[in-house]
Coordinates of C-alpha atoms and ligand atoms in Angstrom, one line a residue:
X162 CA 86.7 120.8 50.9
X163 CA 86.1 117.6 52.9
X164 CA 89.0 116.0 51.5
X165 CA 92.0 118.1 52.3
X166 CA 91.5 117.2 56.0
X167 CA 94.8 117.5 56.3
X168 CA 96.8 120.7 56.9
X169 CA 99.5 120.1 55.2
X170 CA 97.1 119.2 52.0
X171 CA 94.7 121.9 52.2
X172 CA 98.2 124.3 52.5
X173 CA 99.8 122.5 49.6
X174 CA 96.3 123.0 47.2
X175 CA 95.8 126.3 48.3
X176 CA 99.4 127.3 47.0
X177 CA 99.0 125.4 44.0
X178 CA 96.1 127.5 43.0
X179 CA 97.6 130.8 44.2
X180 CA 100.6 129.9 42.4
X181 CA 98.6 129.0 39.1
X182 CA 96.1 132.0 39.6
X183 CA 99.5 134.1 39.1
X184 CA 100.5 132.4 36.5
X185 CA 97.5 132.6 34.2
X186 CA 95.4 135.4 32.6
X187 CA 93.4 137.2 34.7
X188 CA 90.3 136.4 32.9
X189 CA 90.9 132.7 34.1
X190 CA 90.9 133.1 37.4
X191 CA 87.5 132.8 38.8
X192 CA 87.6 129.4 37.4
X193 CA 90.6 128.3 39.2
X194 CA 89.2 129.3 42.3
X195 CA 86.5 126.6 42.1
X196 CA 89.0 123.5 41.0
X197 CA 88.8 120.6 43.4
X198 CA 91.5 117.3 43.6
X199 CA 89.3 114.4 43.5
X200 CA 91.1 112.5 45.1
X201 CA 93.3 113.5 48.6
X202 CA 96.2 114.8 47.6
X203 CA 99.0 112.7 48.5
X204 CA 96.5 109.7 47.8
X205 CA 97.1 110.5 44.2
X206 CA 100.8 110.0 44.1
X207 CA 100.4 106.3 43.6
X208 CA 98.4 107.5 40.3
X209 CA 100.1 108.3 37.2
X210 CA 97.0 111.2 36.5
X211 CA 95.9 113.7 38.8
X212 CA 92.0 114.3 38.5
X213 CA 90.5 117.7 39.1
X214 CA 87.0 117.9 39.2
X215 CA 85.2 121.5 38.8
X216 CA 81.5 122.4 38.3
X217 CA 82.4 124.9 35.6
X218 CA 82.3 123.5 31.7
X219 CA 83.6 126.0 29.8
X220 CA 86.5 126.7 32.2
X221 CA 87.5 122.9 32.5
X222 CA 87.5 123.2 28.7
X223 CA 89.9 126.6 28.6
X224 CA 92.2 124.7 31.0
X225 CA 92.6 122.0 29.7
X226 CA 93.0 123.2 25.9
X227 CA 94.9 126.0 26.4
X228 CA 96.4 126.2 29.8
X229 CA 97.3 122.4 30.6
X230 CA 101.1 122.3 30.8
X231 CA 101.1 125.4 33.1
X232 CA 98.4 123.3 35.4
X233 CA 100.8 120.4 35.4
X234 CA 103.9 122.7 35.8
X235 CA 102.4 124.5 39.0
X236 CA 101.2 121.1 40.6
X237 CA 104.6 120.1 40.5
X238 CA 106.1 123.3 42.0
X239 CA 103.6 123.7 44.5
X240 CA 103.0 119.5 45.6
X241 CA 106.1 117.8 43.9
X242 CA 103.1 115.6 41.9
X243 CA 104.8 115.3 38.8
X244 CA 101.2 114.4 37.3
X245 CA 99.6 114.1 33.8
X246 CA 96.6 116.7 34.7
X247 CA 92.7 115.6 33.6
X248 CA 90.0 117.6 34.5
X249 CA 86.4 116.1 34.7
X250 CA 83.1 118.4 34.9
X251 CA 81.6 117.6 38.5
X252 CA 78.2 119.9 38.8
X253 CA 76.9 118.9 41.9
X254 CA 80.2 120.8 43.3
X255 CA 78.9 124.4 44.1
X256 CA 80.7 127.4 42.9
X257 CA 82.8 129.1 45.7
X258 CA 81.8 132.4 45.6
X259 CA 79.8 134.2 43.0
X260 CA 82.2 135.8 40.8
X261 CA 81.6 139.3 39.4
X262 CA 82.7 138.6 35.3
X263 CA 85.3 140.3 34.1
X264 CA 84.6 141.8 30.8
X265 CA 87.6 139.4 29.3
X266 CA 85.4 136.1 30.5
X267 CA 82.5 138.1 29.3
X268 CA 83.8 137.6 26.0
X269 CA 85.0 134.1 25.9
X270 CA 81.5 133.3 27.1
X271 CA 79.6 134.9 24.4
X272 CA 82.4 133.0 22.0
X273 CA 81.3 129.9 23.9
X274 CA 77.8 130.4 23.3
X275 CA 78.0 130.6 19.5
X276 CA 80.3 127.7 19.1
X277 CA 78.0 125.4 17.8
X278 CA 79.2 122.2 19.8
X279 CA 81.2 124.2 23.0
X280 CA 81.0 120.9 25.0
X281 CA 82.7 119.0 22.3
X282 CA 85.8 118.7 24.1
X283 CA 87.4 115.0 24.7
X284 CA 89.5 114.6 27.7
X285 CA 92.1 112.0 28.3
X286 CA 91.1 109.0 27.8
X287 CA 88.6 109.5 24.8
X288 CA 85.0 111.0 26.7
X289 CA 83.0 113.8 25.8
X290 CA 82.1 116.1 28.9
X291 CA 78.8 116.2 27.9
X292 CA 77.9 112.8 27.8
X293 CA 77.3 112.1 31.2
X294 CA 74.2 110.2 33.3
X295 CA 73.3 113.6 34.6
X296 CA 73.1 115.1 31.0
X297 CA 71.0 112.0 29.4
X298 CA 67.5 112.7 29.5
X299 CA 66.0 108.8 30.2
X300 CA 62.6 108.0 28.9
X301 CA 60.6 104.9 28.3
X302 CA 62.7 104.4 25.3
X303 CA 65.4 104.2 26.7
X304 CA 65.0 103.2 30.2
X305 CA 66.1 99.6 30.2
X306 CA 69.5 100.5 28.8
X307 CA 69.9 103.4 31.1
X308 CA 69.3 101.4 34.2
X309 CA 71.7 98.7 33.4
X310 CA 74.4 101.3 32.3
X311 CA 74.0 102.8 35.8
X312 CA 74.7 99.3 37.6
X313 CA 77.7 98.3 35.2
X314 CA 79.0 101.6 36.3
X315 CA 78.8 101.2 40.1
X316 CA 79.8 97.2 40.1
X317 CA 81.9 97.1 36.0
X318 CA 83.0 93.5 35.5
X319 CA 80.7 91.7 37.7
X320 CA 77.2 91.7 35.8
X321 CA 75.9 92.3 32.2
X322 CA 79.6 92.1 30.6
X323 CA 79.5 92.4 27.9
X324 CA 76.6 95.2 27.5
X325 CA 75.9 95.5 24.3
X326 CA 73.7 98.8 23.5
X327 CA 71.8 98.4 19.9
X328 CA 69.8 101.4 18.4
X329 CA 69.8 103.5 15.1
X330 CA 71.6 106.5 14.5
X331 CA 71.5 109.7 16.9
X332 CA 69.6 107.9 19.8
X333 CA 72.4 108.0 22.1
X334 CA 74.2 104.6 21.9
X335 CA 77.7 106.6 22.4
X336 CA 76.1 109.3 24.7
X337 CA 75.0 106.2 26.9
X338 CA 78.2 104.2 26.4
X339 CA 80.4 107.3 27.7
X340 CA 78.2 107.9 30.5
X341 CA 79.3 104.3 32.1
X342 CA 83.4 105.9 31.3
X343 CA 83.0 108.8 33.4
X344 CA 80.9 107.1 36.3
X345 CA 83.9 104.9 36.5
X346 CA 85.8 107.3 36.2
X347 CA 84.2 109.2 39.3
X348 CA 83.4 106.0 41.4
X349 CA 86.5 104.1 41.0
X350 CA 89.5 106.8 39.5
X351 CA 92.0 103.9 39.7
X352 CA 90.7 102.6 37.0
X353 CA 91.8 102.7 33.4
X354 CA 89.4 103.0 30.6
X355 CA 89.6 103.0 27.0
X356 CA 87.0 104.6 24.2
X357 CA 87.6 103.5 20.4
X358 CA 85.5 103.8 17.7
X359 CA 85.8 100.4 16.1
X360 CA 86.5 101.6 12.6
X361 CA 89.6 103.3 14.7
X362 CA 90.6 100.3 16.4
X363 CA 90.9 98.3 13.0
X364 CA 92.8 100.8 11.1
X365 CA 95.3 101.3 13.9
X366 CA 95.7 97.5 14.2
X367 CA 96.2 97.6 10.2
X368 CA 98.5 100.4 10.6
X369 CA 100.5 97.9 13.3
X370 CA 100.7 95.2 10.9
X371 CA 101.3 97.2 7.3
X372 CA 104.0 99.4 8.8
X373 CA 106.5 97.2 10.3
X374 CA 110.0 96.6 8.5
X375 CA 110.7 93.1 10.1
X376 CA 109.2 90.5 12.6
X377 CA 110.8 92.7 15.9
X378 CA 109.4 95.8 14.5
X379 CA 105.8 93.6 14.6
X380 CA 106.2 92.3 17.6
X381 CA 106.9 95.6 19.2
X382 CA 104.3 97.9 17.6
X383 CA 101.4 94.7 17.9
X384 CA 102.5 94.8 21.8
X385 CA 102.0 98.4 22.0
X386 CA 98.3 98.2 20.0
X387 CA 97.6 95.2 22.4
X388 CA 98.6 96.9 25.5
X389 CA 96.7 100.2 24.4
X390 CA 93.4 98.3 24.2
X391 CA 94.1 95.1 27.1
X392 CA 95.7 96.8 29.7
X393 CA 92.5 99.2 30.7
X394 CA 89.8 97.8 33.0
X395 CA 86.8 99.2 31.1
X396 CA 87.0 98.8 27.1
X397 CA 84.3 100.6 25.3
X398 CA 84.3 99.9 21.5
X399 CA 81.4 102.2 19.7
X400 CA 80.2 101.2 16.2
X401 CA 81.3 97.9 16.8
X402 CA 78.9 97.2 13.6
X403 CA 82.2 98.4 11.7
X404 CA 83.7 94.9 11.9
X405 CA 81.0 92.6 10.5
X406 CA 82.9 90.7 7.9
X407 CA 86.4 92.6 8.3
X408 CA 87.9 89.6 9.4
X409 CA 91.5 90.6 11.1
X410 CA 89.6 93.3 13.3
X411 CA 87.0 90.4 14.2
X412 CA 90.1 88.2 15.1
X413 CA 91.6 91.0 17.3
X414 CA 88.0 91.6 19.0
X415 CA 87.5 88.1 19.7
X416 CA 91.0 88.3 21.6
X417 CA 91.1 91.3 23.4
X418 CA 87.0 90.0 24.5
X419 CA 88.8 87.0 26.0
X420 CA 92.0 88.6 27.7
X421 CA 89.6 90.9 29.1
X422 CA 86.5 88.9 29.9
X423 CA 88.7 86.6 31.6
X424 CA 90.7 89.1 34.0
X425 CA 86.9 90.7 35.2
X426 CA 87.4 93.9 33.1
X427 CA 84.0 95.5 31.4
X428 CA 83.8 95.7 28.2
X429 CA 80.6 97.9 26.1
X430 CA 80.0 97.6 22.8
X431 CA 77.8 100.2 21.0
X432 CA 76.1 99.2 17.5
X433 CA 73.8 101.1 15.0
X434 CA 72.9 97.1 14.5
X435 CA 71.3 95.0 16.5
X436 CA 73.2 92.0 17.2
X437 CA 70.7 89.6 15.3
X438 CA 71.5 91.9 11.8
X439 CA 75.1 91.5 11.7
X440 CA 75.3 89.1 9.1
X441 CA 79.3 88.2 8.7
X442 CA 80.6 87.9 12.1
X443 CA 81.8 84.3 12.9
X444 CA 79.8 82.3 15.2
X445 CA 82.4 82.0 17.8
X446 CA 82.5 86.0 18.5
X447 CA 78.7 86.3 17.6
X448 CA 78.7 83.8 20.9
X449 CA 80.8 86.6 23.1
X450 CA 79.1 89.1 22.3
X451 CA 75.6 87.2 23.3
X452 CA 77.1 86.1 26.5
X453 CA 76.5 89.6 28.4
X454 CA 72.6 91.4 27.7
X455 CA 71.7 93.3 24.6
X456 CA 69.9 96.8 25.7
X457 CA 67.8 98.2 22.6
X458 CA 67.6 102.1 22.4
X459 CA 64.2 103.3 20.7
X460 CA 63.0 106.5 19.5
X461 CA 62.1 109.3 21.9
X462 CA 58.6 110.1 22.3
X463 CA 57.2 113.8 22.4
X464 CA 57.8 114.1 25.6
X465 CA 61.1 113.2 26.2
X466 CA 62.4 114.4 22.8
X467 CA 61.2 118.2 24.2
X468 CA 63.1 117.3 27.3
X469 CA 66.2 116.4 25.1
X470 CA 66.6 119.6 23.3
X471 CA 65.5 122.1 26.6
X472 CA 68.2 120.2 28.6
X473 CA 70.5 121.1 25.2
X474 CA 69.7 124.5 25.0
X475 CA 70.2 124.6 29.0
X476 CA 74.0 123.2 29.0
X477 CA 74.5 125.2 25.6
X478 CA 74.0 128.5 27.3
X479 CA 71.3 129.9 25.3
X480 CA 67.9 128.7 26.9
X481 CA 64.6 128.1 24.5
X482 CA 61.2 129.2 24.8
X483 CA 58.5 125.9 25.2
X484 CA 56.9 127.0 21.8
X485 CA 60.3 126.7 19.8
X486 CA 61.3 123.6 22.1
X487 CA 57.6 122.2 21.3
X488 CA 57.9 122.9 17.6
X489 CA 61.9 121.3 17.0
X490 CA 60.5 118.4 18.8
X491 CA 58.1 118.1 16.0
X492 CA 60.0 118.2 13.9
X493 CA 62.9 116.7 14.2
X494 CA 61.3 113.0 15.2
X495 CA 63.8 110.3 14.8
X496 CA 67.2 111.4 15.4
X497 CA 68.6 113.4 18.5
X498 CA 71.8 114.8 16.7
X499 CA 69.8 116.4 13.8
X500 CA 66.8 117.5 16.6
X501 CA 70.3 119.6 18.4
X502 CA 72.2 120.0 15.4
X503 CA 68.9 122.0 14.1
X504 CA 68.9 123.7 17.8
X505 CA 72.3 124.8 17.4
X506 CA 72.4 126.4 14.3
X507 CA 68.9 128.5 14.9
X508 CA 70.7 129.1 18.4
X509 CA 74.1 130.3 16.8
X510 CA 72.4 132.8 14.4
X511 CA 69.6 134.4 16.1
X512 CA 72.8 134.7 19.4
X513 CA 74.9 136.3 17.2
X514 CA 72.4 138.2 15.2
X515 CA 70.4 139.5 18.4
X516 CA 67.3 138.7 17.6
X517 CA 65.0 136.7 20.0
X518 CA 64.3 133.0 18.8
X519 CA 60.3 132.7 18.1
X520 CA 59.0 129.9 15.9
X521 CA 58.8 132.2 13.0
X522 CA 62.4 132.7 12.9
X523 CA 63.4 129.1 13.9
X524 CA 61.2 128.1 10.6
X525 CA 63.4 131.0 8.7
X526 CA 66.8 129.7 10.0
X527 CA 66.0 126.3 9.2
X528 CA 64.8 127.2 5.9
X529 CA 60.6 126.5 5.9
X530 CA 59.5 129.2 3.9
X531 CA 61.8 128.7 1.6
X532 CA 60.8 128.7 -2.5
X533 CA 60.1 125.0 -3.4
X534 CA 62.7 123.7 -5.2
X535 CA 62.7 124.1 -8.9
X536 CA 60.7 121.1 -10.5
X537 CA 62.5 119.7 -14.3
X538 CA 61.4 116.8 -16.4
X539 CA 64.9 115.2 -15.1
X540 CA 64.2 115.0 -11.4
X541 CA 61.0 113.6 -11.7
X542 CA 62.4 111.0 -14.1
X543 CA 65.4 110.2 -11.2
X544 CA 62.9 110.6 -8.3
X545 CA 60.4 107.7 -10.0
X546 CA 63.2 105.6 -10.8
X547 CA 64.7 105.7 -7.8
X548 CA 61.4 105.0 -5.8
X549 CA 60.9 101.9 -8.1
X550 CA 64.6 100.8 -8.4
X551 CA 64.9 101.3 -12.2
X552 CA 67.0 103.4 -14.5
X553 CA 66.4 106.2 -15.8
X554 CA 67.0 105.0 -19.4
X555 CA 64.6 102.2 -18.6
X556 CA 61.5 104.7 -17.9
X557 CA 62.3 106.0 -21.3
X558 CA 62.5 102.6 -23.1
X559 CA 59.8 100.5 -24.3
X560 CA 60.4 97.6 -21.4
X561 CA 57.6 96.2 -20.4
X562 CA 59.0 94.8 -16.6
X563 CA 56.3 95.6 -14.1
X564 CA 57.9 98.3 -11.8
X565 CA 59.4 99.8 -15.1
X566 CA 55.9 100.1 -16.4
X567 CA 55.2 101.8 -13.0
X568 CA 58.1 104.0 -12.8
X569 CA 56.7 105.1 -16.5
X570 CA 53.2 105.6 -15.5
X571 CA 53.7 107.9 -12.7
X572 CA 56.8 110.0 -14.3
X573 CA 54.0 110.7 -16.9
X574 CA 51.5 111.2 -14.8
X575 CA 53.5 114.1 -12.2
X576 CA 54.9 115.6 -15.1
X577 CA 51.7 116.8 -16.7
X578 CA 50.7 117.8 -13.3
X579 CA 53.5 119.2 -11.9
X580 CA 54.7 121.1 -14.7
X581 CA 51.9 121.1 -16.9
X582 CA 53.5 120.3 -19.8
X583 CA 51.3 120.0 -23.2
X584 CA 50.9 116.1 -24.1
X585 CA 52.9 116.6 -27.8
X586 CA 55.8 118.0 -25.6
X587 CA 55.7 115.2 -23.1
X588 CA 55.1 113.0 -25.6
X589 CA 58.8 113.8 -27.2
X590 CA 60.2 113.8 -23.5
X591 CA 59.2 110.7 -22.7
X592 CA 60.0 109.2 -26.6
X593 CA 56.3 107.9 -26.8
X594 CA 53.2 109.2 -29.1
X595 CA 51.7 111.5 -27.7
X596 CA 48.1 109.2 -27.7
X597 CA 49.8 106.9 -25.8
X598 CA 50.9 109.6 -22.9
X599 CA 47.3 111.0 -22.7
X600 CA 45.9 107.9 -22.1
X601 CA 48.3 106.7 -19.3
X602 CA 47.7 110.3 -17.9
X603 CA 44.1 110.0 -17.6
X604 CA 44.4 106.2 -16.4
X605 CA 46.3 106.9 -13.7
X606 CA 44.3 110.0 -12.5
X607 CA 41.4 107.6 -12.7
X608 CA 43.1 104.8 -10.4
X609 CA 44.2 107.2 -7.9
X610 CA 41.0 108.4 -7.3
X611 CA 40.0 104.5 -7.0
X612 CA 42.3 103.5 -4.9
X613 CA 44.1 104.7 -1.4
X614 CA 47.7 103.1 -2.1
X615 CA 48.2 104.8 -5.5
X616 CA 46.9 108.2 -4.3
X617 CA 50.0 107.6 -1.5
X618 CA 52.8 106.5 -3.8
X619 CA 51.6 109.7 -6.1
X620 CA 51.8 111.7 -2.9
X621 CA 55.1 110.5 -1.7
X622 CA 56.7 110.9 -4.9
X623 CA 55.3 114.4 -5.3
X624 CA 56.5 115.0 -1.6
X625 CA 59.9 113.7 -2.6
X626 CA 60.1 115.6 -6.1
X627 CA 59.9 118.4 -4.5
X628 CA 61.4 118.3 -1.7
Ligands
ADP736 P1 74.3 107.5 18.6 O1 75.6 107.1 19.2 O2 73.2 106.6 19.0 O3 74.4 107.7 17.1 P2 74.8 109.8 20.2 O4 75.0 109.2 21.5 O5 76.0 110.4 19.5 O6 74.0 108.9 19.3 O7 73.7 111.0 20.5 C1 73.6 112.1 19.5 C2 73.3 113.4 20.3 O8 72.1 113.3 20.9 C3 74.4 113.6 21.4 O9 74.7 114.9 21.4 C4 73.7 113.1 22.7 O10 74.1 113.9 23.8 C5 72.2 113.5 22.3 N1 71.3 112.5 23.0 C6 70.8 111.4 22.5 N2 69.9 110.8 23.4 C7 69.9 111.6 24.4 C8 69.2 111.6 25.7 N3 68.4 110.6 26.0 N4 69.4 112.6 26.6 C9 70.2 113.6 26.3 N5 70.9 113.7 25.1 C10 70.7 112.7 24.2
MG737 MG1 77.4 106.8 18.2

């Protein structure tokens, strides 16, 4: 440990983890071996946290859940820190000595590998363990927001503030964001940082205003909601796409941006939007937010997508074959959550059922050879008028408004071929004679053999009908 050069340190560590090793269940104790203070020991006194870094997920997750006030207790016993305790996942520490498992940590690890998310766990100041640079599998799509993530995180405040990361939904905007927290965190752990979620930070700044009973009550609870988000050094607001048009949350953006911006601190901001689509905010924050860069996050290609859910499976415990990696890749084309939420659920069941995970049963877990859904009169009617943005009623009325006439056509038309339903019988369904329903039948089954754009919509539709 090349920073307890100091005897007295290394002593006072070494008794702390003796002392905690005692103290907790047995089945804990290979993990304590392995913790590390980050910074010097006595060096941390002037911090109000003490950071222990380990290489060991799941047992910086079991201490800090379950065991933390024991942690904290023993520090103070054995180094008279009297420390708030955070742990943070180093993996380029190496494990002391290989530990034989007892059967007790046998156990929690098989619990850990069917949890669905086990490296859901958010440590003090808001970040996900997982979401680290090491864990974020960079591609071409992504490569220009990674890169300036990485220099924010070695020089925050100086360059790109604010970074604004745009991209749509499961691509790894918040992955990215938290990524820059715990770099920080590691490079500089002086330094305060906040996560929010946007939505969270207006509806505790409404809570602040609506729950006051007079103007000293305001003043108090708006310094303590201005202090929680202004007095950090690195403010990360996700979602910030929450706040177009809210206009009190825009206000209260616009003046933490400047109290911050102004003292050097970094601020991030994460949006499902890209800036040029928010449609609501006023100009003079729409102006703050431009001054910094905007970094776009695309879809994955192949490539990277299987190197997104094999890295996955690798931190999840529970390893993938190339085949099954190749095939959820497929599959799953446009949104990382649902490409590992689909990995962890096949992973859960075939872990806890004991079968090996082939294709075959990754298509039977996520439900592939599954019966087609039942087909009715009724979803094809809501299917068509939903693709044309119509009514229902107005399919079955005698309106002669152009996509209503095309909404009509092809409900006819995939209901005598989906169902096969004689024409007198779609005639009543559709309240029409049941002339008129044979002709539009045959006209469209003549037009889609003509032509390449109706033979799609009739193929969407009938892909979404049944679906
Ligand atoms: P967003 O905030 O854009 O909606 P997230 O950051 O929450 O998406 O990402 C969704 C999930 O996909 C997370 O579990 C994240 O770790 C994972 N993910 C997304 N992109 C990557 C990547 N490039 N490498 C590794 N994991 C990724
Ligand atoms: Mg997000």
């Amino acid at each position: 440990m090349a920073t307890l050069e100091n005897k007295k340190e290394k002593e006072a560590w070494e008794n702390f983890l003796f002392s905690l090793e005692n103290k907790l269940p047995g089945f804990v104790s290979p993990w304590i071996k392995d913790l590390e203070p980050v910074l010097p020991l006595f060096e941390n006194s002037k911090n109000d946290i003490f950071l222990i870094k380990s290489s060991q997920s799941f047992g910086i997750q079991v201490l800090q859940q379950k065991h933390l006030k024991e942690v904290e207790e023993t520090l103070f016993e054995s180094t008279n820190l009297k420390r708030s305790v955070r742990f943070i996942l180093d993996e380029t520490i190496k494990p002391k000595k290989k530990q034989k498992q007892t059967l007790e940590q046998k156990e929690h690890l098989e619990i850990a590998k069917k949890m669905e998310n086990m490296t859901q766990m958010h440590s003090f100041c808001g970040l996900n363990l997982k979401y680290t640079f090491e864990n974020f599998i960079e591609g071409e799509n992504s490569r220009f927001a990674y890169n300036i993530a990485k220099m924010i995180s070695e020089t925050p405040g100086q360059k790109y503030n604010p970074l604004f990361i745009s991209g749509s939904v499961g691509l790894g905007k918040t992955h990215l964001m938290q990524a820059i927290g715990h770099k920080i965190l590691k490079n500089f752990p002086n330094l305060k940082i906040r996560y929010t979620k946007a939505e969270e930070f207006g509806n505790k700044l409404i809570e602040s205003l609506n729950s006051c009973k007079n103007t000293s009550d305001l003043n108090e609870k708006m310094r303590k909601f201005r202090d929680m988000h202004r007095n950090v050094d690195v403010l990360l607001i996700d979602d910030i796409q929450w706040i177009d048009g809210k206009k009190r949350t825009e206000e209260e953006i616009f003046n933490t941006f400047d109290a911050l911006y102004h003292a050097g601190k970094q601020i991030v901001f994460a949006s499902d939007r890209p800036l040029s689509a928010f449609e609501l905010i006023p100009d003079r924050l729409r102006s703050r937010f431009e001054w910094g860069i905007e970094a776009n996050i695309k879809i994955p290609n192949l490539e990277t997508r299987i190197e997104i859910v094999k890295h996955h499976a690798n931190l999840s415990n529970y390893p993938i074959s190339d085949d099954v990696a190749l095939f959820l890749a497929q599959e799953y084309n446009s949104n990382i959550r649902e490409l590992e939420g689909a990995y962890n659920k096949i992973s859960a069941r075939a872990s806890i059922e004991g079968v090996e995970l082939t294709v075959d049963i990754a298509k039977e877990y996520l439900g592939f050879f599954e019966k087609k859904k039942k087909i009715t009169i009724e979803n094809i009617l809501e299917t068509c008028a939903k693709y044309f943005c119509v009514e229902k009623e107005d399919i079955l009325s005698s309106a002669r408004a152009k996509e209503i006439v095309n909404a009509r056509k092809y409900a006819i038309y995939l209901s005598r071929e989906l169902l096969d339903l004689s024409y007198p019988l779609l005639a009543q369904e559709f309240r029409k004679n049941h002339t008129t329903i044979m002709y539009q039948h045959e006209k469209l089954k003549k037009d889609i053999s003509q032509n390449k754009a109706m033979k799609i919509i009739t193929d969407e539709l009938s892909q979404l009908i049944q679906k």
